[in-house]
């Protein structure tokens, strides 16, 4: 049976690096170094004023063409996962196809997911390749969350940065194994940007800054994250998903050398 194989990975980061020392100087009341001990985040790279997720994705893809044997005319599809697209429309994937000079026969589409985005993109690429529909797919994950983060919000400012990665997925004799997906939209309001879509258009009211009980500043146009709720969800749901994918793969915990969680 034909398999979907991860053949190459490249990435791109903005040039501006924000360290915890930078945040500590700007916000000495944040106790940023104590927070870093819990999160493990020491630095984050941030886009410039005129730099976007699409720009980073372009650099990552150009690096992949330079480092791999993939020819541009052999690309069959582009899947771009981003929640910070350059425009509401057209999708970043179509703009990326044009920037890279790829043939118009390329299938290109965006998906909008956060932490699960790479896994969902991998599942889609795997399905397209194993069905025989495509042979080479560029899976691009790119975000410029700094455009959505309020500089006064410790809950998000201390965690999120910007960057892009591209994964070349192609057909092979061996490749990606079982994937388990799931969805629970009941907690959608625990990690969201409330304004800017059709439900709550941007306005003067959505740009009003508010301070929460923890002292974090944000507007409805900024990312809001309930970190405690997200962590609780992970603890409750992820172990069961791990057990399910191991069962489907005919494996046990003892067969795994390293678990990497995001």
mmCIF file of N, CA and C in Angstrom, residues 78-207:
data_model
loop_
_atom_site.group_PDB
_atom_site.id
_atom_site.type_symbol
_atom_site.label_atom_id
_atom_site.label_comp_id
_atom_site.label_asym_id
_atom_site.label_seq_id
_atom_site.Cartn_x
_atom_site.Cartn_y
_atom_site.Cartn_z
ATOM 1 N N UNK A 78 -0.751 22.381 -2.128
ATOM 2 C CA UNK A 78 -0.306 23.221 -1.011
ATOM 3 C C UNK A 78 -1.440 23.287 0.000
ATOM 4 N N UNK A 79 -1.137 22.923 1.233
ATOM 5 C CA UNK A 79 -2.072 23.099 2.339
ATOM 6 C C UNK A 79 -1.441 24.106 3.298
ATOM 7 N N UNK A 80 -2.105 25.218 3.518
ATOM 8 C CA UNK A 80 -1.605 26.232 4.440
ATOM 9 C C UNK A 80 -2.506 26.284 5.663
ATOM 10 N N UNK A 81 -1.916 26.102 6.817
ATOM 11 C CA UNK A 81 -2.645 26.233 8.080
ATOM 12 C C UNK A 81 -2.231 27.535 8.749
ATOM 13 N N UNK A 82 -3.172 28.459 8.907
ATOM 14 C CA UNK A 82 -2.879 29.726 9.566
ATOM 15 C C UNK A 82 -4.158 30.321 10.144
ATOM 16 N N UNK A 83 -4.010 31.015 11.252
ATOM 17 C CA UNK A 83 -5.096 31.799 11.830
ATOM 18 C C UNK A 83 -4.798 33.294 11.734
ATOM 19 N N UNK A 84 -3.705 33.617 11.028
ATOM 20 C CA UNK A 84 -3.341 35.024 10.832
ATOM 21 C C UNK A 84 -3.017 35.256 9.357
ATOM 22 N N UNK A 85 -4.014 35.042 8.478
ATOM 23 C CA UNK A 85 -3.791 35.221 7.046
ATOM 24 C C UNK A 85 -3.569 36.692 6.698
ATOM 25 N N UNK A 86 -2.979 36.915 5.540
ATOM 26 C CA UNK A 86 -2.752 38.290 5.105
ATOM 27 C C UNK A 86 -4.068 39.022 4.853
ATOM 28 N N UNK A 87 -5.043 38.288 4.334
ATOM 29 C CA UNK A 87 -6.339 38.885 3.993
ATOM 30 C C UNK A 87 -7.458 37.926 4.394
ATOM 31 N N UNK A 88 -8.675 38.457 4.525
ATOM 32 C CA UNK A 88 -9.837 37.593 4.707
ATOM 33 C C UNK A 88 -9.998 36.718 3.479
ATOM 34 N N UNK A 89 -9.777 37.289 2.315
ATOM 35 C CA UNK A 89 -9.710 36.567 1.061
ATOM 36 C C UNK A 89 -8.799 37.346 0.120
ATOM 37 N N UNK A 90 -8.051 36.699 -0.740
ATOM 38 C CA UNK A 90 -7.989 35.269 -1.029
ATOM 39 C C UNK A 90 -7.148 34.519 0.006
ATOM 40 N N UNK A 91 -7.189 33.182 -0.011
ATOM 41 C CA UNK A 91 -6.412 32.389 0.941
ATOM 42 C C UNK A 91 -4.909 32.557 0.730
ATOM 43 N N UNK A 92 -4.153 32.424 1.818
ATOM 44 C CA UNK A 92 -2.698 32.517 1.721
ATOM 45 C C UNK A 92 -2.110 31.466 0.786
ATOM 46 N N UNK A 93 -2.733 30.302 0.709
ATOM 47 C CA UNK A 93 -2.202 29.228 -0.129
ATOM 48 C C UNK A 93 -2.154 29.635 -1.593
ATOM 49 N N UNK A 94 -3.168 30.360 -2.059
ATOM 50 C CA UNK A 94 -3.187 30.781 -3.456
ATOM 51 C C UNK A 94 -2.130 31.844 -3.723
ATOM 52 N N UNK A 95 -1.943 32.738 -2.764
ATOM 53 C CA UNK A 95 -0.910 33.769 -2.902
ATOM 54 C C UNK A 95 0.476 33.138 -2.869
ATOM 55 N N UNK A 96 0.627 32.103 -2.054
ATOM 56 C CA UNK A 96 1.909 31.407 -1.963
ATOM 57 C C UNK A 96 2.222 30.674 -3.262
ATOM 58 N N UNK A 97 1.217 30.070 -3.868
ATOM 59 C CA UNK A 97 1.420 29.397 -5.161
ATOM 60 C C UNK A 97 1.989 30.370 -6.182
ATOM 61 N N UNK A 98 1.438 31.576 -6.226
ATOM 62 C CA UNK A 98 1.903 32.582 -7.187
ATOM 63 C C UNK A 98 3.307 33.052 -6.856
ATOM 64 N N UNK A 99 3.576 33.313 -5.590
ATOM 65 C CA UNK A 99 4.905 33.780 -5.176
ATOM 66 C C UNK A 99 5.996 32.772 -5.520
ATOM 67 N N UNK A 100 5.690 31.506 -5.350
ATOM 68 C CA UNK A 100 6.689 30.460 -5.566
ATOM 69 C C UNK A 100 6.832 30.079 -7.036
ATOM 70 N N UNK A 101 5.952 30.611 -7.876
ATOM 71 C CA UNK A 101 6.009 30.269 -9.289
ATOM 72 C C UNK A 101 5.639 28.833 -9.577
ATOM 73 N N UNK A 102 4.671 28.314 -8.832
ATOM 74 C CA UNK A 102 4.237 26.927 -9.025
ATOM 75 C C UNK A 102 3.191 26.862 -10.131
ATOM 76 N N UNK A 103 3.049 25.723 -10.790
ATOM 77 C CA UNK A 103 2.085 25.604 -11.892
ATOM 78 C C UNK A 103 0.651 25.803 -11.419
ATOM 79 N N UNK A 104 -0.208 26.247 -12.319
ATOM 80 C CA UNK A 104 -1.608 26.497 -11.976
ATOM 81 C C UNK A 104 -2.387 25.203 -11.754
ATOM 82 N N UNK A 105 -1.769 24.072 -12.032
ATOM 83 C CA UNK A 105 -2.409 22.775 -11.781
ATOM 84 C C UNK A 105 -2.369 22.386 -10.307
ATOM 85 N N UNK A 106 -1.639 23.163 -9.492
ATOM 86 C CA UNK A 106 -1.511 22.866 -8.066
ATOM 87 C C UNK A 106 -2.856 23.046 -7.354
ATOM 88 N N UNK A 107 -3.209 22.094 -6.504
ATOM 89 C CA UNK A 107 -4.372 22.231 -5.626
ATOM 90 C C UNK A 107 -3.926 23.004 -4.386
ATOM 91 N N UNK A 108 -4.606 24.098 -4.050
ATOM 92 C CA UNK A 108 -4.181 24.933 -2.927
ATOM 93 C C UNK A 108 -5.388 25.340 -2.091
ATOM 94 N N UNK A 109 -5.262 25.160 -0.772
ATOM 95 C CA UNK A 109 -6.335 25.595 0.118
ATOM 96 C C UNK A 109 -5.779 25.839 1.513
ATOM 97 N N UNK A 110 -6.502 26.661 2.286
ATOM 98 C CA UNK A 110 -6.139 26.976 3.667
ATOM 99 C C UNK A 110 -7.018 26.199 4.637
ATOM 100 N N UNK A 111 -6.470 25.926 5.815
ATOM 101 C CA UNK A 111 -7.264 25.483 6.955
ATOM 102 C C UNK A 111 -6.921 26.408 8.112
ATOM 103 N N UNK A 112 -7.859 26.605 9.012
ATOM 104 C CA UNK A 112 -7.627 27.516 10.131
ATOM 105 C C UNK A 112 -7.789 26.769 11.442
ATOM 106 N N UNK A 113 -6.661 26.392 12.018
ATOM 107 C CA UNK A 113 -6.623 25.675 13.293
ATOM 108 C C UNK A 113 -5.422 26.160 14.080
ATOM 109 N N UNK A 114 -5.446 25.926 15.382
ATOM 110 C CA UNK A 114 -4.336 26.367 16.236
ATOM 111 C C UNK A 114 -3.378 25.202 16.479
ATOM 112 N N UNK A 115 -3.283 24.746 17.720
ATOM 113 C CA UNK A 115 -2.288 23.728 18.077
ATOM 114 C C UNK A 115 -2.445 22.431 17.298
ATOM 115 N N UNK A 116 -3.666 22.097 16.910
ATOM 116 C CA UNK A 116 -3.902 20.839 16.197
ATOM 117 C C UNK A 116 -3.661 20.963 14.697
ATOM 118 N N UNK A 117 -3.292 22.145 14.234
ATOM 119 C CA UNK A 117 -3.221 22.407 12.807
ATOM 120 C C UNK A 117 -2.295 21.502 12.028
ATOM 121 N N UNK A 118 -1.099 21.244 12.567
ATOM 122 C CA UNK A 118 -0.165 20.392 11.827
ATOM 123 C C UNK A 118 -0.708 18.974 11.696
ATOM 124 N N UNK A 119 -1.304 18.450 12.774
ATOM 125 C CA UNK A 119 -1.830 17.085 12.741
ATOM 126 C C UNK A 119 -2.981 16.974 11.744
ATOM 127 N N UNK A 120 -3.874 17.954 11.744
ATOM 128 C CA UNK A 120 -4.966 17.933 10.777
ATOM 129 C C UNK A 120 -4.438 18.064 9.349
ATOM 130 N N UNK A 121 -3.442 18.935 9.149
ATOM 131 C CA UNK A 121 -2.844 19.080 7.833
ATOM 132 C C UNK A 121 -2.160 17.802 7.390
ATOM 133 N N UNK A 122 -1.485 17.144 8.328
ATOM 134 C CA UNK A 122 -0.826 15.875 8.019
ATOM 135 C C UNK A 122 -1.849 14.812 7.647
ATOM 136 N N UNK A 123 -2.964 14.798 8.364
ATOM 137 C CA UNK A 123 -4.039 13.847 8.064
ATOM 138 C C UNK A 123 -4.592 14.078 6.655
ATOM 139 N N UNK A 124 -4.801 15.343 6.296
ATOM 140 C CA UNK A 124 -5.312 15.666 4.964
ATOM 141 C C UNK A 124 -4.319 15.265 3.882
ATOM 142 N N UNK A 125 -3.044 15.606 4.089
ATOM 143 C CA UNK A 125 -2.016 15.260 3.104
ATOM 144 C C UNK A 125 -1.888 13.742 2.966
ATOM 145 N N UNK A 126 -1.906 13.054 4.090
ATOM 146 C CA UNK A 126 -1.838 11.585 4.099
ATOM 147 C C UNK A 126 -2.993 10.992 3.301
ATOM 148 N N UNK A 127 -4.184 11.519 3.513
ATOM 149 C CA UNK A 127 -5.367 11.005 2.828
ATOM 150 C C UNK A 127 -5.277 11.236 1.328
ATOM 151 N N UNK A 128 -4.816 12.416 0.930
ATOM 152 C CA UNK A 128 -4.713 12.741 -0.496
ATOM 153 C C UNK A 128 -3.665 11.873 -1.197
ATOM 154 N N UNK A 129 -2.567 11.616 -0.505
ATOM 155 C CA UNK A 129 -1.505 10.808 -1.115
ATOM 156 C C UNK A 129 -1.875 9.338 -1.149
ATOM 157 N N UNK A 130 -2.407 8.827 -0.049
ATOM 158 C CA UNK A 130 -2.726 7.396 -0.002
ATOM 159 C C UNK A 130 -3.927 7.048 -0.880
ATOM 160 N N UNK A 131 -4.728 8.055 -1.238
ATOM 161 C CA UNK A 131 -5.830 7.810 -2.169
ATOM 162 C C UNK A 131 -5.358 7.832 -3.616
ATOM 163 N N UNK A 132 -4.115 8.252 -3.826
ATOM 164 C CA UNK A 132 -3.584 8.337 -5.177
ATOM 165 C C UNK A 132 -3.893 9.641 -5.879
ATOM 166 N N UNK A 133 -4.494 10.615 -5.170
ATOM 167 C CA UNK A 133 -4.881 11.885 -5.788
ATOM 168 C C UNK A 133 -3.680 12.774 -6.080
ATOM 169 N N UNK A 134 -2.702 12.805 -5.154
ATOM 170 C CA UNK A 134 -1.519 13.645 -5.307
ATOM 171 C C UNK A 134 -0.280 12.858 -4.895
ATOM 172 N N UNK A 135 0.885 13.322 -5.374
ATOM 173 C CA UNK A 135 2.134 12.638 -5.040
ATOM 174 C C UNK A 135 3.047 13.474 -4.154
ATOM 175 N N UNK A 136 3.023 14.798 -4.297
ATOM 176 C CA UNK A 136 3.872 15.690 -3.501
ATOM 177 C C UNK A 136 3.035 16.851 -2.972
ATOM 178 N N UNK A 137 3.068 17.044 -1.660
ATOM 179 C CA UNK A 137 2.277 18.103 -1.033
ATOM 180 C C UNK A 137 3.168 18.928 -0.114
ATOM 181 N N UNK A 138 3.021 20.244 -0.193
ATOM 182 C CA UNK A 138 3.673 21.147 0.748
ATOM 183 C C UNK A 138 2.673 21.484 1.850
ATOM 184 N N UNK A 139 2.960 21.040 3.066
ATOM 185 C CA UNK A 139 2.139 21.381 4.223
ATOM 186 C C UNK A 139 2.817 22.542 4.938
ATOM 187 N N UNK A 140 2.180 23.700 4.880
ATOM 188 C CA UNK A 140 2.759 24.924 5.436
ATOM 189 C C UNK A 140 1.982 25.326 6.683
ATOM 190 N N UNK A 141 2.692 25.490 7.786
ATOM 191 C CA UNK A 141 2.086 26.019 9.012
ATOM 192 C C UNK A 141 2.772 27.348 9.312
ATOM 193 N N UNK A 142 2.000 28.423 9.354
ATOM 194 C CA UNK A 142 2.607 29.756 9.492
ATOM 195 C C UNK A 142 1.684 30.664 10.293
ATOM 196 N N UNK A 143 2.253 31.334 11.275
ATOM 197 C CA UNK A 143 1.465 32.245 12.098
ATOM 198 C C UNK A 143 2.226 33.538 12.382
ATOM 199 N N UNK A 144 1.450 34.604 12.495
ATOM 200 C CA UNK A 144 1.963 35.888 12.969
ATOM 201 C C UNK A 144 1.052 36.341 14.108
ATOM 202 N N UNK A 145 1.054 35.550 15.166
ATOM 203 C CA UNK A 145 0.178 35.818 16.311
ATOM 204 C C UNK A 145 0.467 37.172 16.959
ATOM 205 N N UNK A 146 1.682 37.672 16.766
ATOM 206 C CA UNK A 146 2.017 38.966 17.372
ATOM 207 C C UNK A 146 1.088 40.066 16.882
ATOM 208 N N UNK A 147 0.510 39.886 15.686
ATOM 209 C CA UNK A 147 -0.432 40.872 15.153
ATOM 210 C C UNK A 147 -1.741 40.867 15.943
ATOM 211 N N UNK A 148 -1.985 39.788 16.678
ATOM 212 C CA UNK A 148 -3.247 39.623 17.395
ATOM 213 C C UNK A 148 -3.089 39.704 18.912
ATOM 214 N N UNK A 149 -1.854 39.753 19.387
ATOM 215 C CA UNK A 149 -1.581 39.774 20.824
ATOM 216 C C UNK A 149 -1.475 41.210 21.327
ATOM 217 N N UNK A 150 -2.144 41.515 22.429
ATOM 218 C CA UNK A 150 -2.000 42.835 23.049
ATOM 219 C C UNK A 150 -0.717 42.852 23.873
ATOM 220 N N UNK A 151 0.126 43.871 23.705
ATOM 221 C CA UNK A 151 1.405 43.905 24.426
ATOM 222 C C UNK A 151 1.253 43.959 25.944
ATOM 223 N N UNK A 152 0.055 44.239 26.424
ATOM 224 C CA UNK A 152 -0.166 44.283 27.864
ATOM 225 C C UNK A 152 -0.791 43.022 28.423
ATOM 226 N N UNK A 153 -0.895 41.988 27.601
ATOM 227 C CA UNK A 153 -1.524 40.734 28.026
ATOM 228 C C UNK A 153 -0.436 39.696 28.309
ATOM 229 N N UNK A 154 -0.111 39.519 29.570
ATOM 230 C CA UNK A 154 0.938 38.579 29.961
ATOM 231 C C UNK A 154 0.599 37.147 29.558
ATOM 232 N N UNK A 155 -0.683 36.783 29.601
ATOM 233 C CA UNK A 155 -1.098 35.412 29.324
ATOM 234 C C UNK A 155 -0.732 34.973 27.911
ATOM 235 N N UNK A 156 -0.715 35.901 26.967
ATOM 236 C CA UNK A 156 -0.382 35.555 25.578
ATOM 237 C C UNK A 156 0.974 36.107 25.148
ATOM 238 N N UNK A 157 1.315 37.280 25.633
ATOM 239 C CA UNK A 157 2.577 37.909 25.233
ATOM 240 C C UNK A 157 3.777 37.061 25.646
ATOM 241 N N UNK A 158 3.677 36.393 26.780
ATOM 242 C CA UNK A 158 4.801 35.596 27.287
ATOM 243 C C UNK A 158 4.969 34.285 26.526
ATOM 244 N N UNK A 159 3.952 33.869 25.800
ATOM 245 C CA UNK A 159 3.977 32.557 25.152
ATOM 246 C C UNK A 159 4.199 32.615 23.647
ATOM 247 N N UNK A 160 3.423 33.449 22.962
ATOM 248 C CA UNK A 160 3.326 33.326 21.510
ATOM 249 C C UNK A 160 4.336 34.170 20.751
ATOM 250 N N UNK A 161 4.871 33.555 19.698
ATOM 251 C CA UNK A 161 5.717 34.264 18.761
ATOM 252 C C UNK A 161 5.236 33.968 17.351
ATOM 253 N N UNK A 162 6.068 34.299 16.372
ATOM 254 C CA UNK A 162 5.724 34.114 14.964
ATOM 255 C C UNK A 162 6.707 33.164 14.293
ATOM 256 N N UNK A 163 6.274 32.523 13.236
ATOM 257 C CA UNK A 163 7.171 31.635 12.511
ATOM 258 C C UNK A 163 6.422 30.856 11.456
ATOM 259 N N UNK A 164 7.183 30.140 10.636
ATOM 260 C CA UNK A 164 6.594 29.312 9.582
ATOM 261 C C UNK A 164 7.436 28.066 9.393
ATOM 262 N N UNK A 165 6.770 26.976 9.033
ATOM 263 C CA UNK A 165 7.453 25.728 8.685
ATOM 264 C C UNK A 165 6.752 25.125 7.485
ATOM 265 N N UNK A 166 7.523 24.438 6.664
ATOM 266 C CA UNK A 166 6.947 23.712 5.540
ATOM 267 C C UNK A 166 7.443 22.282 5.583
ATOM 268 N N UNK A 167 6.527 21.352 5.421
ATOM 269 C CA UNK A 167 6.837 19.925 5.421
ATOM 270 C C UNK A 167 6.491 19.344 4.060
ATOM 271 N N UNK A 168 7.472 18.732 3.434
ATOM 272 C CA UNK A 168 7.226 18.050 2.170
ATOM 273 C C UNK A 168 6.739 16.640 2.467
ATOM 274 N N UNK A 169 5.541 16.330 2.010
ATOM 275 C CA UNK A 169 4.955 15.011 2.206
ATOM 276 C C UNK A 169 4.757 14.375 0.835
ATOM 277 N N UNK A 170 5.284 13.193 0.653
ATOM 278 C CA UNK A 170 5.214 12.531 -0.647
ATOM 279 C C UNK A 170 4.944 11.041 -0.462
ATOM 280 N N UNK A 171 4.663 10.350 -1.552
ATOM 281 C CA UNK A 171 4.385 8.924 -1.478
ATOM 282 C C UNK A 171 5.678 8.150 -1.256
ATOM 283 N N UNK A 172 5.587 7.064 -0.503
ATOM 284 C CA UNK A 172 6.747 6.240 -0.225
ATOM 285 C C UNK A 172 6.328 4.858 0.225
ATOM 286 N N UNK A 173 7.303 3.979 0.366
ATOM 287 C CA UNK A 173 7.024 2.607 0.797
ATOM 288 C C UNK A 173 6.649 2.549 2.267
ATOM 289 N N UNK A 174 7.239 3.432 3.054
ATOM 290 C CA UNK A 174 6.902 3.540 4.480
ATOM 291 C C UNK A 174 6.573 4.993 4.766
ATOM 292 N N UNK A 175 5.873 5.221 5.862
ATOM 293 C CA UNK A 175 5.518 6.601 6.126
ATOM 294 C C UNK A 175 4.709 6.800 7.383
ATOM 295 N N UNK A 176 3.858 7.808 7.355
ATOM 296 C CA UNK A 176 3.072 8.223 8.511
ATOM 297 C C UNK A 176 2.099 7.118 8.903
ATOM 298 N N UNK A 177 2.038 6.838 10.192
ATOM 299 C CA UNK A 177 1.153 5.788 10.692
ATOM 300 C C UNK A 177 -0.228 6.300 11.025
ATOM 301 N N UNK A 178 -0.833 5.725 12.074
ATOM 302 C CA UNK A 178 -2.207 6.053 12.444
ATOM 303 C C UNK A 178 -2.309 7.470 13.015
ATOM 304 N N UNK A 179 -3.421 8.104 12.738
ATOM 305 C CA UNK A 179 -3.709 9.439 13.269
ATOM 306 C C UNK A 179 -5.099 9.409 13.896
ATOM 307 N N UNK A 180 -5.226 9.966 15.087
ATOM 308 C CA UNK A 180 -6.518 10.066 15.770
ATOM 309 C C UNK A 180 -6.896 11.538 15.886
ATOM 310 N N UNK A 181 -8.076 11.882 15.414
ATOM 311 C CA UNK A 181 -8.567 13.256 15.480
ATOM 312 C C UNK A 181 -9.780 13.328 16.400
ATOM 313 N N UNK A 182 -10.103 14.534 16.828
ATOM 314 C CA UNK A 182 -11.288 14.739 17.652
ATOM 315 C C UNK A 182 -11.631 16.215 17.699
ATOM 316 N N UNK A 183 -12.839 16.521 18.140
ATOM 317 C CA UNK A 183 -13.302 17.908 18.174
ATOM 318 C C UNK A 183 -14.215 18.121 19.370
ATOM 319 N N UNK A 184 -14.024 19.245 20.060
ATOM 320 C CA UNK A 184 -14.942 19.654 21.124
ATOM 321 C C UNK A 184 -15.032 21.172 21.083
ATOM 322 N N UNK A 185 -16.032 21.681 20.381
ATOM 323 C CA UNK A 185 -16.172 23.121 20.210
ATOM 324 C C UNK A 185 -16.804 23.832 21.389
ATOM 325 N N UNK A 186 -17.135 23.083 22.457
ATOM 326 C CA UNK A 186 -17.812 23.709 23.598
ATOM 327 C C UNK A 186 -16.909 24.705 24.322
ATOM 328 N N UNK A 187 -15.593 24.548 24.150
ATOM 329 C CA UNK A 187 -14.673 25.468 24.819
ATOM 330 C C UNK A 187 -14.112 26.523 23.890
ATOM 331 N N UNK A 188 -14.822 26.811 22.804
ATOM 332 C CA UNK A 188 -14.328 27.772 21.825
ATOM 333 C C UNK A 188 -14.062 29.152 22.381
ATOM 334 N N UNK A 189 -14.798 29.540 23.412
ATOM 335 C CA UNK A 189 -14.613 30.879 23.976
ATOM 336 C C UNK A 189 -13.432 30.949 24.940
ATOM 337 N N UNK A 190 -12.723 29.844 25.147
ATOM 338 C CA UNK A 190 -11.565 29.840 26.045
ATOM 339 C C UNK A 190 -10.271 30.217 25.313
ATOM 340 N N UNK A 191 -10.325 30.208 23.984
ATOM 341 C CA UNK A 191 -9.158 30.598 23.190
ATOM 342 C C UNK A 191 -9.694 31.181 21.887
ATOM 343 N N UNK A 192 -9.765 32.510 21.818
ATOM 344 C CA UNK A 192 -10.445 33.097 20.674
ATOM 345 C C UNK A 192 -10.055 34.559 20.472
ATOM 346 N N UNK A 193 -10.312 35.044 19.267
ATOM 347 C CA UNK A 193 -10.321 36.472 18.962
ATOM 348 C C UNK A 193 -11.779 36.802 18.674
ATOM 349 N N UNK A 194 -12.423 37.523 19.561
ATOM 350 C CA UNK A 194 -13.871 37.692 19.502
ATOM 351 C C UNK A 194 -14.329 38.590 18.356
ATOM 352 N N UNK A 195 -13.539 39.601 18.010
ATOM 353 C CA UNK A 195 -13.966 40.587 17.008
ATOM 354 C C UNK A 195 -13.142 40.479 15.735
ATOM 355 N N UNK A 196 -13.756 40.858 14.633
ATOM 356 C CA UNK A 196 -13.056 40.869 13.354
ATOM 357 C C UNK A 196 -13.693 39.966 12.323
ATOM 358 N N UNK A 197 -14.611 39.111 12.751
ATOM 359 C CA UNK A 197 -15.326 38.230 11.835
ATOM 360 C C UNK A 197 -16.716 38.774 11.551
ATOM 361 N N UNK A 198 -17.550 37.956 10.927
ATOM 362 C CA UNK A 198 -18.894 38.389 10.572
ATOM 363 C C UNK A 198 -19.795 38.546 11.789
ATOM 364 N N UNK A 199 -19.540 37.765 12.864
ATOM 365 C CA UNK A 199 -20.382 37.826 14.050
ATOM 366 C C UNK A 199 -20.201 39.141 14.802
ATOM 367 N N UNK A 200 -18.943 39.558 14.984
ATOM 368 C CA UNK A 200 -18.635 40.803 15.690
ATOM 369 C C UNK A 200 -17.629 41.588 14.841
ATOM 370 N N UNK A 201 -18.101 42.412 13.931
ATOM 371 C CA UNK A 201 -17.174 43.198 13.096
ATOM 372 C C UNK A 201 -16.366 44.172 13.949
ATOM 373 N N UNK A 202 -15.192 44.541 13.438
ATOM 374 C CA UNK A 202 -14.368 45.523 14.142
ATOM 375 C C UNK A 202 -15.064 46.878 14.174
ATOM 376 N N UNK A 203 -14.913 47.570 15.290
ATOM 377 C CA UNK A 203 -15.527 48.886 15.467
ATOM 378 C C UNK A 203 -14.767 49.624 16.556
ATOM 379 N N UNK A 204 -15.156 50.843 16.827
ATOM 380 C CA UNK A 204 -14.536 51.594 17.925
ATOM 381 C C UNK A 204 -14.726 50.850 19.242
ATOM 382 N N UNK A 205 -15.875 50.210 19.397
ATOM 383 C CA UNK A 205 -16.166 49.499 20.648
ATOM 384 C C UNK A 205 -15.253 48.288 20.825
ATOM 385 N N UNK A 206 -14.900 47.602 19.748
ATOM 386 C CA UNK A 206 -14.066 46.398 19.876
ATOM 387 C C UNK A 206 -12.603 46.748 20.107
ATOM 388 N N UNK A 207 -12.253 48.021 19.948
ATOM 389 C CA UNK A 207 -10.869 48.455 20.190
ATOM 390 C C UNK A 207 -10.662 49.021 21.591
#
